[in-house]
Short mmCIF file of C-alpha atoms in Angstrom, two decimals:
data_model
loop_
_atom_site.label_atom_id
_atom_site.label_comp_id
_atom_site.label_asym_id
_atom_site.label_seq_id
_atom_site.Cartn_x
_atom_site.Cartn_y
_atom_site.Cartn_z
CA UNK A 216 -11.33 -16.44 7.49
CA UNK A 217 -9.77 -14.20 5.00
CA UNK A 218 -6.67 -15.64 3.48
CA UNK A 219 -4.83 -11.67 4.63
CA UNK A 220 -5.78 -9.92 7.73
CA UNK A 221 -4.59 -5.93 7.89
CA UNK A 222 -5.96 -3.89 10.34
CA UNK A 223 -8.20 -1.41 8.83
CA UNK A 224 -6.95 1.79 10.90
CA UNK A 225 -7.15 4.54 10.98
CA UNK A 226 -3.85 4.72 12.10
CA UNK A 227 -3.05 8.70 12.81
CA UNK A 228 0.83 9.67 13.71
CA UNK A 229 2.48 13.44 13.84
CA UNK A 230 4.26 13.96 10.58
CA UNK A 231 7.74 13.22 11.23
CA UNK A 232 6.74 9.95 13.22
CA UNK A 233 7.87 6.47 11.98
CA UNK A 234 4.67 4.53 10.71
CA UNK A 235 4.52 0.70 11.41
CA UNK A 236 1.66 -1.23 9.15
CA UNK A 237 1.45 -4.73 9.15
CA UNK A 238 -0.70 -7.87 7.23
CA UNK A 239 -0.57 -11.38 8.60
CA UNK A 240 -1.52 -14.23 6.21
CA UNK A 241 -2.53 -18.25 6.09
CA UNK A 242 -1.63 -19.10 2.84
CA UNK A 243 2.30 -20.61 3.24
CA UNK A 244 2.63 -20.97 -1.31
CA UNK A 245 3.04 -16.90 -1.02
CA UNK A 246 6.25 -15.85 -2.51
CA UNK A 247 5.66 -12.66 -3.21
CA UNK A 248 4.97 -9.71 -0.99
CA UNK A 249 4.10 -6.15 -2.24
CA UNK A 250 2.82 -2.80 -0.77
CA UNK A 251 0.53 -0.53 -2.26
CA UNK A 252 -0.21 3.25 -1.39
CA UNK A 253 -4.26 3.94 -2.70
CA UNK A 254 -4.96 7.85 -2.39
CA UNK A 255 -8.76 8.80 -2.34
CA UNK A 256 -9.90 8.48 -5.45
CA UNK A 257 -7.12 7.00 -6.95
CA UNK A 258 -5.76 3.65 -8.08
CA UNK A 259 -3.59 1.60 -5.60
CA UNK A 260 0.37 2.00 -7.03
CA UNK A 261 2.96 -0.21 -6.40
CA UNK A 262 5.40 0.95 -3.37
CA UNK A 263 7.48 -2.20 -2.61
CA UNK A 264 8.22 -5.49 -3.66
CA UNK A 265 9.58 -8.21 -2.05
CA UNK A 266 10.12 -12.12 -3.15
CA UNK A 267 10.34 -14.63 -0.29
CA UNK A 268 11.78 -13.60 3.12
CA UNK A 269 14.12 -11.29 4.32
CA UNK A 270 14.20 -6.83 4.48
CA UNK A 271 14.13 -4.40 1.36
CA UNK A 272 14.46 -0.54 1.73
CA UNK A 273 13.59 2.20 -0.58
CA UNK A 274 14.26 5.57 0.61
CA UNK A 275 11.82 6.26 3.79
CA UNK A 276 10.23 2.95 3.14
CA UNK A 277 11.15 -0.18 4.88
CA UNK A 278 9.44 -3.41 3.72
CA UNK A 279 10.19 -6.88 5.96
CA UNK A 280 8.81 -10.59 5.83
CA UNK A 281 8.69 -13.66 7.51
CA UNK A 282 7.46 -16.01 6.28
CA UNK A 283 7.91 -18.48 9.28
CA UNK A 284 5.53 -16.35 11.35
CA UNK A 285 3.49 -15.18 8.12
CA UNK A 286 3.96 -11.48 8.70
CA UNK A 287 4.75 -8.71 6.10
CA UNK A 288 5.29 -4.90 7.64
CA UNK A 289 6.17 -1.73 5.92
CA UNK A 290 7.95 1.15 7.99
CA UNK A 291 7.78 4.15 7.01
CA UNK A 292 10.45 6.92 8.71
CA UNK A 293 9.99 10.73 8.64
CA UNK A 294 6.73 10.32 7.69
CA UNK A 295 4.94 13.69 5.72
CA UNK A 296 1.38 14.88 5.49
CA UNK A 297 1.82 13.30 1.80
CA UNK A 298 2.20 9.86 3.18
CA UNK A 299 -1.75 10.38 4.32
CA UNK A 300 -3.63 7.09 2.12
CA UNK A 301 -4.73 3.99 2.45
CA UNK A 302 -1.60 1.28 2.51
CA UNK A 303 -2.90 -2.31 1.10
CA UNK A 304 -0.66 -5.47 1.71
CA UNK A 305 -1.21 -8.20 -1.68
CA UNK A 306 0.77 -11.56 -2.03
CA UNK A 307 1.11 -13.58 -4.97
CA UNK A 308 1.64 -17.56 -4.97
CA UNK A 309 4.75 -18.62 -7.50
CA UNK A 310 2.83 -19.62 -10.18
CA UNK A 311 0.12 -17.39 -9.46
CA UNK A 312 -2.29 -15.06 -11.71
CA UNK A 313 -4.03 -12.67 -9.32
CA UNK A 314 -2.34 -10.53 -6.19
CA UNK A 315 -4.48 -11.72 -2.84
CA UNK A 316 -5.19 -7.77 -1.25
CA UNK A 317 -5.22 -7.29 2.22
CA UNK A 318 -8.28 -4.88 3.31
CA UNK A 319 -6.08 -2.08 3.59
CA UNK A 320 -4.93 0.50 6.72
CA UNK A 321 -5.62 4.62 6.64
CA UNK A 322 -2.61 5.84 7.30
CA UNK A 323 -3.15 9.89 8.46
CA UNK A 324 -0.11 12.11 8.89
CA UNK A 325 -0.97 15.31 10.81
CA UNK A 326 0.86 18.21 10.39
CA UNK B 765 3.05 8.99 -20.32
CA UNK B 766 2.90 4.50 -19.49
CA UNK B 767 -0.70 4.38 -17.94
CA UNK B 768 -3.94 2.36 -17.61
CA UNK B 769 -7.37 4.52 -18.61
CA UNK B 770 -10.60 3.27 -17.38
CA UNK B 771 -14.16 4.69 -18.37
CA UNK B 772 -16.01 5.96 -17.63
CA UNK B 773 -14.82 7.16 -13.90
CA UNK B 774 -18.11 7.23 -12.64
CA UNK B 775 -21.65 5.42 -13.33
CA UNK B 776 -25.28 5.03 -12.25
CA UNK B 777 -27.85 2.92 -13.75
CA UNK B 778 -30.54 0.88 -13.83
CA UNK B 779 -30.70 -3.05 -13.00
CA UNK B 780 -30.78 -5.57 -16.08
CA UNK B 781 -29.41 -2.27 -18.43
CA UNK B 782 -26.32 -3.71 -19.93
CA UNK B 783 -22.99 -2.02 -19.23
CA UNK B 784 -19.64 -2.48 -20.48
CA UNK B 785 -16.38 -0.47 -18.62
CA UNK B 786 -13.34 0.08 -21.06
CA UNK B 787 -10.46 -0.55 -19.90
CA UNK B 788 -6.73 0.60 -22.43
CA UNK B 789 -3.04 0.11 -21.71
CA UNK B 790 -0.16 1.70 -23.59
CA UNK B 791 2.52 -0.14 -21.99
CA UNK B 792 2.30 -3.34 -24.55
CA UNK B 793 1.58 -5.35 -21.58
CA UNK B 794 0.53 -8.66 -21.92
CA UNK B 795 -1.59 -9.05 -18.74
CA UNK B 796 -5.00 -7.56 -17.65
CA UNK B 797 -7.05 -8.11 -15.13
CA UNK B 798 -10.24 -6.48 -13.52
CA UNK B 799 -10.80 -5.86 -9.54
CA UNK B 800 -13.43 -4.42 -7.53
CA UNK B 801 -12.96 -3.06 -4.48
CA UNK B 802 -15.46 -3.01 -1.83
CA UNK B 803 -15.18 -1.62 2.32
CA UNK B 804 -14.47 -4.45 4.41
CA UNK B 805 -13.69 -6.82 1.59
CA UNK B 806 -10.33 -5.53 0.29
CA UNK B 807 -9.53 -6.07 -3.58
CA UNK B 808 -10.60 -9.12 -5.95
CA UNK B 809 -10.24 -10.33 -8.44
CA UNK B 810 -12.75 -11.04 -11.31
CA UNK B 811 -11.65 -11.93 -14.46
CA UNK B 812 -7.91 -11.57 -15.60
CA UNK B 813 -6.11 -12.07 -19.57
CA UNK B 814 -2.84 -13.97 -20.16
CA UNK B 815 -2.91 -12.36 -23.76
CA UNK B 816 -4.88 -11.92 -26.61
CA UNK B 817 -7.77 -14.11 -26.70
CA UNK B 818 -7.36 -15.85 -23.53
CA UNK B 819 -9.16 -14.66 -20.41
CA UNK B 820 -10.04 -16.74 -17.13
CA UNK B 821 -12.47 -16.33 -14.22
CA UNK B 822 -11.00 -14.70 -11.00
CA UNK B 823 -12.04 -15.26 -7.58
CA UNK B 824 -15.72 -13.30 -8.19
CA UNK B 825 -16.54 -13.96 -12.02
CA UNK B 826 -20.51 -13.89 -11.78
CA UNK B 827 -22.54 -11.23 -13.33
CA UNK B 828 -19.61 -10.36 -16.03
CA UNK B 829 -17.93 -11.32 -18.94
CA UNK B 830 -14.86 -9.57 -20.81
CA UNK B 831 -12.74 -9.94 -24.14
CA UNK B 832 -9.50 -9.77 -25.36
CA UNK B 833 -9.39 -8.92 -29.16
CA UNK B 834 -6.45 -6.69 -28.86
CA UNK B 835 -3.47 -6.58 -26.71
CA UNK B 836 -4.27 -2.70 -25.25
CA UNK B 837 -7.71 -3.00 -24.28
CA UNK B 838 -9.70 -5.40 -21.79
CA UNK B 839 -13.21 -4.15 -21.38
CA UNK B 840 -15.55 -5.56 -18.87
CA UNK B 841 -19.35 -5.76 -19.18
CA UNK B 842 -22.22 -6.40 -17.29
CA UNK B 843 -24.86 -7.79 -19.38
CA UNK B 844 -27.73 -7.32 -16.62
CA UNK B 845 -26.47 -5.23 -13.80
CA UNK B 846 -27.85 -6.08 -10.35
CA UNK B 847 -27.48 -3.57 -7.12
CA UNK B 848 -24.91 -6.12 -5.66
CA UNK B 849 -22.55 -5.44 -8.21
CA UNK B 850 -22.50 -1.63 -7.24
CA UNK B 851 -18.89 -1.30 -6.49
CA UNK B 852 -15.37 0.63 -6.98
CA UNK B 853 -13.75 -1.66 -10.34
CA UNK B 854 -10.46 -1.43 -11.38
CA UNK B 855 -8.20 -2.23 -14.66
CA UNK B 856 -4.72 -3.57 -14.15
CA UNK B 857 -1.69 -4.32 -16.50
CA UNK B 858 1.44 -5.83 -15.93
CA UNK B 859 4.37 -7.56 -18.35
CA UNK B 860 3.59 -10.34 -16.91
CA UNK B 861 1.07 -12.88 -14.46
CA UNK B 862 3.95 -13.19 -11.96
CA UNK B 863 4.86 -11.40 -8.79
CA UNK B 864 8.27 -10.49 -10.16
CA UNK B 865 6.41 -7.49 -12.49
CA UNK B 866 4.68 -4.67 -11.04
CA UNK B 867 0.65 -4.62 -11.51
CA UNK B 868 -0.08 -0.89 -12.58
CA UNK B 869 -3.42 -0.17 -12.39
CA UNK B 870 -6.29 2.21 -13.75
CA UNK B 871 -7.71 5.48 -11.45
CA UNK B 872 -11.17 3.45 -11.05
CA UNK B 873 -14.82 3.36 -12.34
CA UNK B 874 -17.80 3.88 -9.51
CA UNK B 875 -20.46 2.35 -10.34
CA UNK B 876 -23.76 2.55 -8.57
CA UNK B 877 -26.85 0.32 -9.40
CA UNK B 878 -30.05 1.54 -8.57
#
């Protein structure tokens, strides 16, 4: 069993829709949470951080985790044709050296 | 312009012809590691660099080696390239190992082993 499950998509949404993505995980020494946005042929950039539990927003981006039930999500609100990539969940322990990636949702935005 | 250049971006060769993937940061970050990607499998990592001259295995270290002689570039080489090590592979910096700094990472190197 992978140590972070994200459902591989595609998940497709009318632009101006809210998108919902979400990565469960086993491994209770995470502490910190992070979303990255990977566009085709690109390398994966950071989008939100978050230590430990609780919300964080960014502009359209909404980033939320419990730890209790082991469950990150990332909303995104008025969602745009430019939002169309593939979102990957990663975790780091507290003393860690390496980000654990989930295996990443397609995210299309149609216009 | 603070980035992470990999090359080359794309690669096909032979099995047992060694390789090696360069990898340069101008952000005077102390951190590298290496990734590859592959579908299904998500990111992992291979072999990652506290700071000059000290590197560690990652969670899939066979088949390469790397070195840290300067602070701005990691490379990573493949002394006898095998078809199971065809694969997307990416660089990453950061100021830091921890989850409190931001992992920036390379545009990718493709590399295909026939």
């Amino acid at each position: 069993q992978k140590e972070v499950e994200q459902d591989p998509g595609p998940l497709s949404v009318p632009e101006g829709a809210i998108v919902s993505l979400n990565c469960t995980y086993s491994n209770s020494a995470f502490q910190y949470f992070m979303w990255y946005r990977q566009y085709s042929r690109k390398g994966p950039e950071l989008l939100m951080y978050t230590y430990s539990s609780g919300n964080k927003e960014d502009g359209r981006f909404t980033a939320q985790v419990d730890k209790s039930s082991k469950y990150i999500s990332l909303f995104i609100r008025d969602s745009q044709p430019s939002d169309s990539a593939t979102y990957l969940c990663a975790m780091m322990r507290a003393a860690g050296n390496k980000l654990t990636f989930g295996g990443g949702t397609r995210v299309l935005v149609k216009p | 312009e603070a980035q992470v250049t990999q090359n080359p971006r794309y690669l096909i060769t032979v099995t047992g012809k060694k390789l090696t993937v360069t990898c340069s940061q101008n952000m005077n970050h102390e951190y590298m590691s290496w990734y590859r990607q592959d579908p299904g499998l998500g990111l992992r990592q291979i072999y990652y660099s506290m700071n000059v001259e000290a590197t560690d295995k990652g969670d899939v270290p066979e088949g390469y080696k790397v070195s840290r002689k300067e602070k701005r570039n990691f490379p990573l080489i493949l002394e006898s390239p095998s078809p199971n090590q065809t694969s997307l592979y990416f660089c990453a910096s950061s100021s830091g190992a921890s989850g409190h700094y931001g992992y920036t990472f390379g545009s990718g190197t493709r590399l295909t082993v026939v």
